[in-house]
JSON list of C-alpha atoms in Angstrom, two decimals:
[
{"chain": "A", "resi": 1, "resn": "UNK", "atom": "CA", "xyz": [15.50, -44.89, -39.74]},
{"chain": "A", "resi": 2, "resn": "UNK", "atom": "CA", "xyz": [16.70, -41.47, -38.35]},
{"chain": "A", "resi": 3, "resn": "UNK", "atom": "CA", "xyz": [19.45, -40.20, -40.77]},
{"chain": "A", "resi": 4, "resn": "UNK", "atom": "CA", "xyz": [21.62, -38.48, -38.17]},
{"chain": "A", "resi": 5, "resn": "UNK", "atom": "CA", "xyz": [21.78, -41.17, -35.64]},
{"chain": "A", "resi": 6, "resn": "UNK", "atom": "CA", "xyz": [20.97, -44.60, -37.39]},
{"chain": "A", "resi": 7, "resn": "UNK", "atom": "CA", "xyz": [18.57, -44.97, -34.68]},
{"chain": "A", "resi": 8, "resn": "UNK", "atom": "CA", "xyz": [15.57, -47.53, -35.72]},
{"chain": "A", "resi": 9, "resn": "UNK", "atom": "CA", "xyz": [12.53, -46.26, -33.91]},
{"chain": "A", "resi": 10, "resn": "UNK", "atom": "CA", "xyz": [9.85, -49.26, -33.39]},
{"chain": "A", "resi": 11, "resn": "UNK", "atom": "CA", "xyz": [6.05, -49.28, -32.52]},
{"chain": "A", "resi": 12, "resn": "UNK", "atom": "CA", "xyz": [4.82, -52.48, -30.71]},
{"chain": "A", "resi": 13, "resn": "UNK", "atom": "CA", "xyz": [1.15, -53.13, -31.40]},
{"chain": "A", "resi": 14, "resn": "UNK", "atom": "CA", "xyz": [-0.23, -56.17, -29.14]},
{"chain": "A", "resi": 15, "resn": "UNK", "atom": "CA", "xyz": [-3.18, -56.90, -27.00]},
{"chain": "A", "resi": 16, "resn": "UNK", "atom": "CA", "xyz": [-1.19, -58.44, -24.46]},
{"chain": "A", "resi": 17, "resn": "UNK", "atom": "CA", "xyz": [0.30, -56.15, -22.05]},
{"chain": "A", "resi": 18, "resn": "UNK", "atom": "CA", "xyz": [3.04, -58.91, -21.20]},
{"chain": "A", "resi": 19, "resn": "UNK", "atom": "CA", "xyz": [3.97, -59.39, -24.93]},
{"chain": "A", "resi": 20, "resn": "UNK", "atom": "CA", "xyz": [4.48, -55.81, -25.34]},
{"chain": "A", "resi": 21, "resn": "UNK", "atom": "CA", "xyz": [6.62, -55.61, -22.27]},
{"chain": "A", "resi": 22, "resn": "UNK", "atom": "CA", "xyz": [8.63, -58.59, -23.45]},
{"chain": "A", "resi": 23, "resn": "UNK", "atom": "CA", "xyz": [9.43, -56.93, -26.88]},
{"chain": "A", "resi": 24, "resn": "UNK", "atom": "CA", "xyz": [10.12, -53.62, -25.25]},
{"chain": "A", "resi": 25, "resn": "UNK", "atom": "CA", "xyz": [12.92, -54.98, -22.81]},
{"chain": "A", "resi": 26, "resn": "UNK", "atom": "CA", "xyz": [14.28, -56.88, -25.52]},
{"chain": "A", "resi": 27, "resn": "UNK", "atom": "CA", "xyz": [14.62, -54.01, -28.49]},
{"chain": "A", "resi": 28, "resn": "UNK", "atom": "CA", "xyz": [15.57, -51.40, -25.93]},
{"chain": "A", "resi": 29, "resn": "UNK", "atom": "CA", "xyz": [18.39, -53.28, -24.89]},
{"chain": "A", "resi": 30, "resn": "UNK", "atom": "CA", "xyz": [19.90, -53.47, -28.39]},
{"chain": "A", "resi": 31, "resn": "UNK", "atom": "CA", "xyz": [22.25, -50.77, -29.59]},
{"chain": "A", "resi": 32, "resn": "UNK", "atom": "CA", "xyz": [20.53, -48.55, -32.44]},
{"chain": "A", "resi": 33, "resn": "UNK", "atom": "CA", "xyz": [17.02, -49.73, -31.59]},
{"chain": "A", "resi": 34, "resn": "UNK", "atom": "CA", "xyz": [14.60, -47.67, -29.56]},
{"chain": "A", "resi": 35, "resn": "UNK", "atom": "CA", "xyz": [10.70, -48.35, -28.90]},
{"chain": "A", "resi": 36, "resn": "UNK", "atom": "CA", "xyz": [8.83, -45.10, -29.25]},
{"chain": "A", "resi": 37, "resn": "UNK", "atom": "CA", "xyz": [5.52, -46.58, -28.62]},
{"chain": "A", "resi": 38, "resn": "UNK", "atom": "CA", "xyz": [2.88, -49.26, -27.45]},
{"chain": "A", "resi": 39, "resn": "UNK", "atom": "CA", "xyz": [-0.44, -49.99, -28.83]},
{"chain": "A", "resi": 40, "resn": "UNK", "atom": "CA", "xyz": [-2.92, -52.24, -27.22]},
{"chain": "A", "resi": 41, "resn": "UNK", "atom": "CA", "xyz": [-5.02, -52.50, -30.34]},
{"chain": "A", "resi": 42, "resn": "UNK", "atom": "CA", "xyz": [-5.29, -51.85, -34.17]},
{"chain": "A", "resi": 43, "resn": "UNK", "atom": "CA", "xyz": [-7.11, -48.25, -33.80]},
{"chain": "A", "resi": 44, "resn": "UNK", "atom": "CA", "xyz": [-4.22, -47.11, -31.55]},
{"chain": "A", "resi": 45, "resn": "UNK", "atom": "CA", "xyz": [-1.66, -48.66, -33.53]},
{"chain": "A", "resi": 46, "resn": "UNK", "atom": "CA", "xyz": [-2.92, -46.59, -36.57]},
{"chain": "A", "resi": 47, "resn": "UNK", "atom": "CA", "xyz": [-3.11, -43.41, -34.61]},
{"chain": "A", "resi": 48, "resn": "UNK", "atom": "CA", "xyz": [0.43, -43.59, -32.87]},
{"chain": "A", "resi": 49, "resn": "UNK", "atom": "CA", "xyz": [2.11, -44.77, -36.07]},
{"chain": "A", "resi": 50, "resn": "UNK", "atom": "CA", "xyz": [1.04, -41.54, -37.94]},
{"chain": "A", "resi": 51, "resn": "UNK", "atom": "CA", "xyz": [1.84, -39.39, -35.01]},
{"chain": "A", "resi": 52, "resn": "UNK", "atom": "CA", "xyz": [5.33, -40.98, -34.62]},
{"chain": "A", "resi": 53, "resn": "UNK", "atom": "CA", "xyz": [6.40, -42.22, -37.89]},
{"chain": "A", "resi": 54, "resn": "UNK", "atom": "CA", "xyz": [8.41, -45.07, -36.72]},
{"chain": "A", "resi": 55, "resn": "UNK", "atom": "CA", "xyz": [10.35, -47.16, -39.10]},
{"chain": "A", "resi": 56, "resn": "UNK", "atom": "CA", "xyz": [9.12, -50.53, -38.14]},
{"chain": "A", "resi": 57, "resn": "UNK", "atom": "CA", "xyz": [5.65, -51.45, -36.66]},
{"chain": "A", "resi": 58, "resn": "UNK", "atom": "CA", "xyz": [5.77, -55.02, -35.06]},
{"chain": "A", "resi": 59, "resn": "UNK", "atom": "CA", "xyz": [1.62, -55.91, -35.48]},
{"chain": "A", "resi": 60, "resn": "UNK", "atom": "CA", "xyz": [0.04, -58.64, -33.85]},
{"chain": "A", "resi": 61, "resn": "UNK", "atom": "CA", "xyz": [-2.33, -59.62, -36.51]},
{"chain": "A", "resi": 62, "resn": "UNK", "atom": "CA", "xyz": [-5.14, -60.85, -34.09]},
{"chain": "A", "resi": 63, "resn": "UNK", "atom": "CA", "xyz": [-6.35, -57.92, -31.86]},
{"chain": "A", "resi": 64, "resn": "UNK", "atom": "CA", "xyz": [-10.06, -57.02, -30.51]},
{"chain": "A", "resi": 65, "resn": "UNK", "atom": "CA", "xyz": [-11.64, -54.16, -31.95]},
{"chain": "A", "resi": 66, "resn": "UNK", "atom": "CA", "xyz": [-9.29, -52.81, -34.96]},
{"chain": "A", "resi": 67, "resn": "UNK", "atom": "CA", "xyz": [-7.16, -55.67, -35.94]},
{"chain": "A", "resi": 68, "resn": "UNK", "atom": "CA", "xyz": [-3.94, -55.88, -37.10]},
{"chain": "A", "resi": 69, "resn": "UNK", "atom": "CA", "xyz": [-4.95, -56.40, -40.91]},
{"chain": "A", "resi": 70, "resn": "UNK", "atom": "CA", "xyz": [-7.33, -53.24, -40.83]},
{"chain": "A", "resi": 71, "resn": "UNK", "atom": "CA", "xyz": [-4.34, -51.20, -38.88]},
{"chain": "A", "resi": 72, "resn": "UNK", "atom": "CA", "xyz": [-1.73, -52.52, -41.43]},
{"chain": "A", "resi": 73, "resn": "UNK", "atom": "CA", "xyz": [-4.05, -51.21, -44.08]},
{"chain": "A", "resi": 74, "resn": "UNK", "atom": "CA", "xyz": [-4.36, -47.63, -42.83]},
{"chain": "A", "resi": 75, "resn": "UNK", "atom": "CA", "xyz": [-0.60, -47.53, -42.33]},
{"chain": "A", "resi": 76, "resn": "UNK", "atom": "CA", "xyz": [0.25, -48.54, -45.45]},
{"chain": "A", "resi": 77, "resn": "UNK", "atom": "CA", "xyz": [-2.14, -46.39, -46.99]},
{"chain": "A", "resi": 78, "resn": "UNK", "atom": "CA", "xyz": [-0.70, -43.18, -45.73]},
{"chain": "A", "resi": 79, "resn": "UNK", "atom": "CA", "xyz": [1.46, -41.04, -47.48]},
{"chain": "A", "resi": 80, "resn": "UNK", "atom": "CA", "xyz": [3.22, -39.82, -44.58]},
{"chain": "A", "resi": 81, "resn": "UNK", "atom": "CA", "xyz": [4.19, -43.54, -43.26]},
{"chain": "A", "resi": 82, "resn": "UNK", "atom": "CA", "xyz": [5.33, -44.23, -46.97]},
{"chain": "A", "resi": 83, "resn": "UNK", "atom": "CA", "xyz": [8.81, -45.40, -45.13]},
{"chain": "A", "resi": 84, "resn": "UNK", "atom": "CA", "xyz": [7.38, -47.46, -42.29]},
{"chain": "A", "resi": 85, "resn": "UNK", "atom": "CA", "xyz": [7.31, -50.78, -42.47]},
{"chain": "A", "resi": 86, "resn": "UNK", "atom": "CA", "xyz": [5.03, -53.33, -41.04]},
{"chain": "A", "resi": 87, "resn": "UNK", "atom": "CA", "xyz": [6.22, -56.80, -39.63]},
{"chain": "A", "resi": 88, "resn": "UNK", "atom": "CA", "xyz": [3.15, -58.79, -38.77]},
{"chain": "A", "resi": 89, "resn": "UNK", "atom": "CA", "xyz": [3.39, -60.90, -35.59]},
{"chain": "A", "resi": 90, "resn": "UNK", "atom": "CA", "xyz": [1.49, -64.40, -35.66]},
{"chain": "A", "resi": 91, "resn": "UNK", "atom": "CA", "xyz": [0.89, -67.65, -33.99]},
{"chain": "A", "resi": 92, "resn": "UNK", "atom": "CA", "xyz": [0.88, -69.74, -37.19]},
{"chain": "A", "resi": 93, "resn": "UNK", "atom": "CA", "xyz": [2.86, -69.06, -40.15]},
{"chain": "A", "resi": 94, "resn": "UNK", "atom": "CA", "xyz": [-0.03, -69.91, -42.68]},
{"chain": "A", "resi": 95, "resn": "UNK", "atom": "CA", "xyz": [-2.80, -67.66, -41.53]},
{"chain": "A", "resi": 96, "resn": "UNK", "atom": "CA", "xyz": [-4.75, -66.05, -44.16]},
{"chain": "A", "resi": 97, "resn": "UNK", "atom": "CA", "xyz": [-4.72, -63.09, -42.29]},
{"chain": "A", "resi": 98, "resn": "UNK", "atom": "CA", "xyz": [-1.15, -62.61, -42.65]},
{"chain": "A", "resi": 99, "resn": "UNK", "atom": "CA", "xyz": [-1.52, -63.48, -46.42]},
{"chain": "A", "resi": 100, "resn": "UNK", "atom": "CA", "xyz": [-4.10, -60.44, -46.72]},
{"chain": "A", "resi": 101, "resn": "UNK", "atom": "CA", "xyz": [-1.85, -57.96, -44.77]},
{"chain": "A", "resi": 102, "resn": "UNK", "atom": "CA", "xyz": [1.20, -58.81, -47.12]},
{"chain": "A", "resi": 103, "resn": "UNK", "atom": "CA", "xyz": [-1.41, -58.24, -50.01]},
{"chain": "A", "resi": 104, "resn": "UNK", "atom": "CA", "xyz": [-2.22, -54.48, -48.61]},
{"chain": "A", "resi": 105, "resn": "UNK", "atom": "CA", "xyz": [1.58, -53.83, -47.64]},
{"chain": "A", "resi": 106, "resn": "UNK", "atom": "CA", "xyz": [2.99, -55.40, -44.86]},
{"chain": "A", "resi": 107, "resn": "UNK", "atom": "CA", "xyz": [6.72, -56.09, -45.46]},
{"chain": "A", "resi": 108, "resn": "UNK", "atom": "CA", "xyz": [6.55, -59.62, -43.95]},
{"chain": "A", "resi": 109, "resn": "UNK", "atom": "CA", "xyz": [5.59, -61.65, -40.72]},
{"chain": "A", "resi": 110, "resn": "UNK", "atom": "CA", "xyz": [7.18, -63.45, -37.79]},
{"chain": "A", "resi": 111, "resn": "UNK", "atom": "CA", "xyz": [5.76, -66.38, -35.67]},
{"chain": "A", "resi": 112, "resn": "UNK", "atom": "CA", "xyz": [5.33, -65.11, -31.93]},
{"chain": "A", "resi": 113, "resn": "UNK", "atom": "CA", "xyz": [7.88, -67.88, -30.71]},
{"chain": "A", "resi": 114, "resn": "UNK", "atom": "CA", "xyz": [10.65, -66.53, -33.23]},
{"chain": "A", "resi": 115, "resn": "UNK", "atom": "CA", "xyz": [14.09, -66.56, -31.52]},
{"chain": "A", "resi": 116, "resn": "UNK", "atom": "CA", "xyz": [14.84, -63.12, -29.44]},
{"chain": "A", "resi": 117, "resn": "UNK", "atom": "CA", "xyz": [17.88, -62.64, -32.01]},
{"chain": "A", "resi": 118, "resn": "UNK", "atom": "CA", "xyz": [16.01, -63.52, -34.93]},
{"chain": "A", "resi": 119, "resn": "UNK", "atom": "CA", "xyz": [13.57, -60.85, -34.00]},
{"chain": "A", "resi": 120, "resn": "UNK", "atom": "CA", "xyz": [16.15, -58.13, -33.66]},
{"chain": "A", "resi": 121, "resn": "UNK", "atom": "CA", "xyz": [17.79, -59.04, -37.10]},
{"chain": "A", "resi": 122, "resn": "UNK", "atom": "CA", "xyz": [14.24, -58.68, -38.71]},
{"chain": "A", "resi": 123, "resn": "UNK", "atom": "CA", "xyz": [13.58, -55.27, -37.34]},
{"chain": "A", "resi": 124, "resn": "UNK", "atom": "CA", "xyz": [17.09, -54.06, -38.43]},
{"chain": "A", "resi": 125, "resn": "UNK", "atom": "CA", "xyz": [16.75, -55.71, -41.97]},
{"chain": "A", "resi": 126, "resn": "UNK", "atom": "CA", "xyz": [13.30, -54.07, -42.46]},
{"chain": "A", "resi": 127, "resn": "UNK", "atom": "CA", "xyz": [14.35, -51.10, -41.31]},
{"chain": "A", "resi": 128, "resn": "UNK", "atom": "CA", "xyz": [17.18, -51.20, -44.08]},
{"chain": "A", "resi": 129, "resn": "UNK", "atom": "CA", "xyz": [14.40, -51.81, -46.65]},
{"chain": "A", "resi": 130, "resn": "UNK", "atom": "CA", "xyz": [15.69, -55.07, -47.39]},
{"chain": "A", "resi": 131, "resn": "UNK", "atom": "CA", "xyz": [13.43, -58.06, -47.67]},
{"chain": "A", "resi": 132, "resn": "UNK", "atom": "CA", "xyz": [12.64, -59.51, -44.41]},
{"chain": "A", "resi": 133, "resn": "UNK", "atom": "CA", "xyz": [11.66, -63.32, -45.22]},
{"chain": "A", "resi": 134, "resn": "UNK", "atom": "CA", "xyz": [13.26, -65.61, -47.30]},
{"chain": "A", "resi": 135, "resn": "UNK", "atom": "CA", "xyz": [11.42, -65.63, -50.59]},
{"chain": "A", "resi": 136, "resn": "UNK", "atom": "CA", "xyz": [10.04, -69.14, -50.41]},
{"chain": "A", "resi": 137, "resn": "UNK", "atom": "CA", "xyz": [8.46, -68.50, -47.19]},
{"chain": "A", "resi": 138, "resn": "UNK", "atom": "CA", "xyz": [6.50, -65.66, -48.55]},
{"chain": "A", "resi": 139, "resn": "UNK", "atom": "CA", "xyz": [5.56, -67.58, -51.82]},
{"chain": "A", "resi": 140, "resn": "UNK", "atom": "CA", "xyz": [4.58, -70.57, -49.88]},
{"chain": "A", "resi": 141, "resn": "UNK", "atom": "CA", "xyz": [1.97, -68.42, -47.90]},
{"chain": "A", "resi": 142, "resn": "UNK", "atom": "CA", "xyz": [0.81, -66.69, -50.66]},
{"chain": "A", "resi": 143, "resn": "UNK", "atom": "CA", "xyz": [0.62, -69.71, -52.72]},
{"chain": "A", "resi": 144, "resn": "UNK", "atom": "CA", "xyz": [-1.57, -71.43, -50.20]},
{"chain": "A", "resi": 145, "resn": "UNK", "atom": "CA", "xyz": [-4.14, -68.47, -50.32]},
{"chain": "A", "resi": 146, "resn": "UNK", "atom": "CA", "xyz": [-3.91, -67.49, -53.88]},
{"chain": "A", "resi": 147, "resn": "UNK", "atom": "CA", "xyz": [-6.75, -69.41, -54.92]},
{"chain": "A", "resi": 148, "resn": "UNK", "atom": "CA", "xyz": [-8.74, -68.23, -52.37]},
{"chain": "A", "resi": 149, "resn": "UNK", "atom": "CA", "xyz": [-8.99, -64.67, -53.48]},
{"chain": "A", "resi": 150, "resn": "UNK", "atom": "CA", "xyz": [-12.36, -63.16, -53.38]},
{"chain": "A", "resi": 151, "resn": "UNK", "atom": "CA", "xyz": [-12.03, -61.29, -56.84]},
{"chain": "A", "resi": 152, "resn": "UNK", "atom": "CA", "xyz": [-9.20, -61.66, -59.04]},
{"chain": "A", "resi": 153, "resn": "UNK", "atom": "CA", "xyz": [-6.95, -58.45, -59.71]},
{"chain": "A", "resi": 154, "resn": "UNK", "atom": "CA", "xyz": [-7.07, -56.82, -62.85]},
{"chain": "A", "resi": 155, "resn": "UNK", "atom": "CA", "xyz": [-4.20, -57.80, -65.10]},
{"chain": "A", "resi": 156, "resn": "UNK", "atom": "CA", "xyz": [-3.83, -54.37, -66.31]},
{"chain": "A", "resi": 157, "resn": "UNK", "atom": "CA", "xyz": [-1.23, -53.68, -63.85]},
{"chain": "A", "resi": 158, "resn": "UNK", "atom": "CA", "xyz": [0.95, -56.06, -65.83]},
{"chain": "A", "resi": 159, "resn": "UNK", "atom": "CA", "xyz": [0.64, -53.92, -68.80]},
{"chain": "A", "resi": 160, "resn": "UNK", "atom": "CA", "xyz": [2.94, -51.11, -67.27]},
{"chain": "A", "resi": 161, "resn": "UNK", "atom": "CA", "xyz": [5.99, -53.77, -67.33]},
{"chain": "A", "resi": 162, "resn": "UNK", "atom": "CA", "xyz": [8.17, -54.49, -69.93]},
{"chain": "A", "resi": 163, "resn": "UNK", "atom": "CA", "xyz": [8.74, -58.29, -71.06]},
{"chain": "A", "resi": 164, "resn": "UNK", "atom": "CA", "xyz": [12.12, -58.28, -69.28]},
{"chain": "A", "resi": 165, "resn": "UNK", "atom": "CA", "xyz": [10.29, -56.88, -65.87]},
{"chain": "A", "resi": 166, "resn": "UNK", "atom": "CA", "xyz": [7.73, -59.31, -66.23]},
{"chain": "A", "resi": 167, "resn": "UNK", "atom": "CA", "xyz": [10.10, -61.77, -66.25]},
{"chain": "A", "resi": 168, "resn": "UNK", "atom": "CA", "xyz": [12.01, -60.67, -63.43]},
{"chain": "A", "resi": 169, "resn": "UNK", "atom": "CA", "xyz": [8.48, -60.36, -61.56]},
{"chain": "A", "resi": 170, "resn": "UNK", "atom": "CA", "xyz": [8.08, -64.13, -62.18]},
{"chain": "A", "resi": 171, "resn": "UNK", "atom": "CA", "xyz": [11.65, -64.82, -60.88]},
{"chain": "A", "resi": 172, "resn": "UNK", "atom": "CA", "xyz": [10.83, -63.08, -57.56]},
{"chain": "A", "resi": 173, "resn": "UNK", "atom": "CA", "xyz": [7.81, -64.86, -57.22]},
{"chain": "A", "resi": 174, "resn": "UNK", "atom": "CA", "xyz": [9.57, -68.28, -57.65]},
{"chain": "A", "resi": 175, "resn": "UNK", "atom": "CA", "xyz": [11.74, -67.43, -54.61]},
{"chain": "A", "resi": 176, "resn": "UNK", "atom": "CA", "xyz": [14.90, -66.14, -56.44]},
{"chain": "A", "resi": 177, "resn": "UNK", "atom": "CA", "xyz": [17.30, -63.63, -54.89]},
{"chain": "A", "resi": 178, "resn": "UNK", "atom": "CA", "xyz": [18.79, -60.73, -56.72]},
{"chain": "A", "resi": 179, "resn": "UNK", "atom": "CA", "xyz": [21.94, -62.62, -57.39]},
{"chain": "A", "resi": 180, "resn": "UNK", "atom": "CA", "xyz": [20.06, -65.71, -58.28]},
{"chain": "A", "resi": 181, "resn": "UNK", "atom": "CA", "xyz": [17.78, -63.63, -60.70]},
{"chain": "A", "resi": 182, "resn": "UNK", "atom": "CA", "xyz": [21.05, -62.01, -62.29]},
{"chain": "A", "resi": 183, "resn": "UNK", "atom": "CA", "xyz": [22.65, -65.75, -62.76]},
{"chain": "A", "resi": 184, "resn": "UNK", "atom": "CA", "xyz": [19.60, -66.90, -64.63]},
{"chain": "A", "resi": 185, "resn": "UNK", "atom": "CA", "xyz": [19.33, -63.51, -66.88]},
{"chain": "A", "resi": 186, "resn": "UNK", "atom": "CA", "xyz": [23.14, -63.55, -67.24]},
{"chain": "A", "resi": 187, "resn": "UNK", "atom": "CA", "xyz": [23.36, -60.01, -65.64]},
{"chain": "A", "resi": 188, "resn": "UNK", "atom": "CA", "xyz": [24.52, -58.47, -62.82]},
{"chain": "A", "resi": 189, "resn": "UNK", "atom": "CA", "xyz": [23.30, -58.57, -59.10]},
{"chain": "A", "resi": 190, "resn": "UNK", "atom": "CA", "xyz": [22.77, -54.92, -59.46]},
{"chain": "A", "resi": 191, "resn": "UNK", "atom": "CA", "xyz": [21.10, -54.92, -62.77]},
{"chain": "A", "resi": 192, "resn": "UNK", "atom": "CA", "xyz": [18.40, -57.26, -61.50]},
{"chain": "A", "resi": 193, "resn": "UNK", "atom": "CA", "xyz": [17.79, -55.38, -58.65]},
{"chain": "A", "resi": 194, "resn": "UNK", "atom": "CA", "xyz": [17.10, -52.05, -60.67]},
{"chain": "A", "resi": 195, "resn": "UNK", "atom": "CA", "xyz": [14.66, -54.49, -62.79]},
{"chain": "A", "resi": 196, "resn": "UNK", "atom": "CA", "xyz": [13.10, -55.16, -59.32]},
{"chain": "A", "resi": 197, "resn": "UNK", "atom": "CA", "xyz": [13.13, -52.05, -57.99]},
{"chain": "A", "resi": 198, "resn": "UNK", "atom": "CA", "xyz": [11.50, -50.64, -61.57]},
{"chain": "A", "resi": 199, "resn": "UNK", "atom": "CA", "xyz": [8.80, -53.14, -61.76]},
{"chain": "A", "resi": 200, "resn": "UNK", "atom": "CA", "xyz": [7.84, -52.22, -57.58]},
{"chain": "A", "resi": 201, "resn": "UNK", "atom": "CA", "xyz": [7.64, -48.42, -58.94]},
{"chain": "A", "resi": 202, "resn": "UNK", "atom": "CA", "xyz": [5.59, -49.02, -62.00]},
{"chain": "A", "resi": 203, "resn": "UNK", "atom": "CA", "xyz": [3.06, -51.28, -60.35]},
{"chain": "A", "resi": 204, "resn": "UNK", "atom": "CA", "xyz": [2.70, -49.31, -56.60]},
{"chain": "A", "resi": 205, "resn": "UNK", "atom": "CA", "xyz": [4.38, -52.20, -54.76]},
{"chain": "A", "resi": 206, "resn": "UNK", "atom": "CA", "xyz": [5.95, -51.55, -51.36]},
{"chain": "A", "resi": 207, "resn": "UNK", "atom": "CA", "xyz": [8.24, -54.32, -51.30]},
{"chain": "A", "resi": 208, "resn": "UNK", "atom": "CA", "xyz": [9.29, -57.86, -53.30]},
{"chain": "A", "resi": 209, "resn": "UNK", "atom": "CA", "xyz": [6.49, -59.55, -51.00]},
{"chain": "A", "resi": 210, "resn": "UNK", "atom": "CA", "xyz": [3.79, -57.51, -52.76]},
{"chain": "A", "resi": 211, "resn": "UNK", "atom": "CA", "xyz": [5.43, -58.37, -56.24]},
{"chain": "A", "resi": 212, "resn": "UNK", "atom": "CA", "xyz": [4.74, -61.89, -55.23]},
{"chain": "A", "resi": 213, "resn": "UNK", "atom": "CA", "xyz": [1.39, -61.14, -54.49]},
{"chain": "A", "resi": 214, "resn": "UNK", "atom": "CA", "xyz": [0.79, -59.63, -57.76]},
{"chain": "A", "resi": 215, "resn": "UNK", "atom": "CA", "xyz": [2.57, -62.21, -59.71]},
{"chain": "A", "resi": 216, "resn": "UNK", "atom": "CA", "xyz": [-0.27, -64.75, -58.07]},
{"chain": "A", "resi": 217, "resn": "UNK", "atom": "CA", "xyz": [-3.21, -62.57, -58.63]},
{"chain": "A", "resi": 218, "resn": "UNK", "atom": "CA", "xyz": [-2.62, -61.90, -62.01]},
{"chain": "A", "resi": 219, "resn": "UNK", "atom": "CA", "xyz": [-1.87, -65.37, -63.12]},
{"chain": "A", "resi": 220, "resn": "UNK", "atom": "CA", "xyz": [1.83, -64.43, -63.85]},
{"chain": "A", "resi": 221, "resn": "UNK", "atom": "CA", "xyz": [2.64, -67.53, -62.17]},
{"chain": "A", "resi": 222, "resn": "UNK", "atom": "CA", "xyz": [0.08, -70.21, -60.62]},
{"chain": "A", "resi": 223, "resn": "UNK", "atom": "CA", "xyz": [0.51, -72.01, -57.17]},
{"chain": "A", "resi": 224, "resn": "UNK", "atom": "CA", "xyz": [1.81, -75.66, -57.58]},
{"chain": "A", "resi": 225, "resn": "UNK", "atom": "CA", "xyz": [-0.29, -78.43, -57.04]},
{"chain": "A", "resi": 226, "resn": "UNK", "atom": "CA", "xyz": [0.00, -80.91, -54.33]}
]
């Protein structure tokens, strides 16, 4: 977000021109939000993101050529774009491509039939650096596909965490907010947030969604059966 004016700069990536036009019209009509670019495929999205450094990228997951997953991977791997947040747009909320996108650094996802007011709110929330999705939705998606990972992640990532930080990561994966984690551990929400932030920094997670992924990948928590 541009510090001097609080403007949220958005890049839209979708292979359908009408979809891009609709999102642009909606977002440009909102105070404090400006669409700074449009991309028709993932390759263009990655190039424009590098050039424009937007605050938020609305990324269609399924596009011809370079898809949204690969574009997300390129964006989240860029040091220049460390502050850029990717929101995946998908037709179905339980989509393995969405899971992989969250795994490589997307901040969350929205289904394409999301109400306009919810889309606008999502852009603002992500631009602030807050969690976009209810933890339960992210957890449900990740639990659905966690058992289908092509290869297990090395558990050494958890070795850098203190026992308390592991406990906090497990609670994040269970869908608890900072306030709920604080109540569970009998600490303040601010202290809980500090623990979450430190855990994210130690394991190199961009946001809470990636902490949830890590918790499942390493076996710290396991998908519920049934």
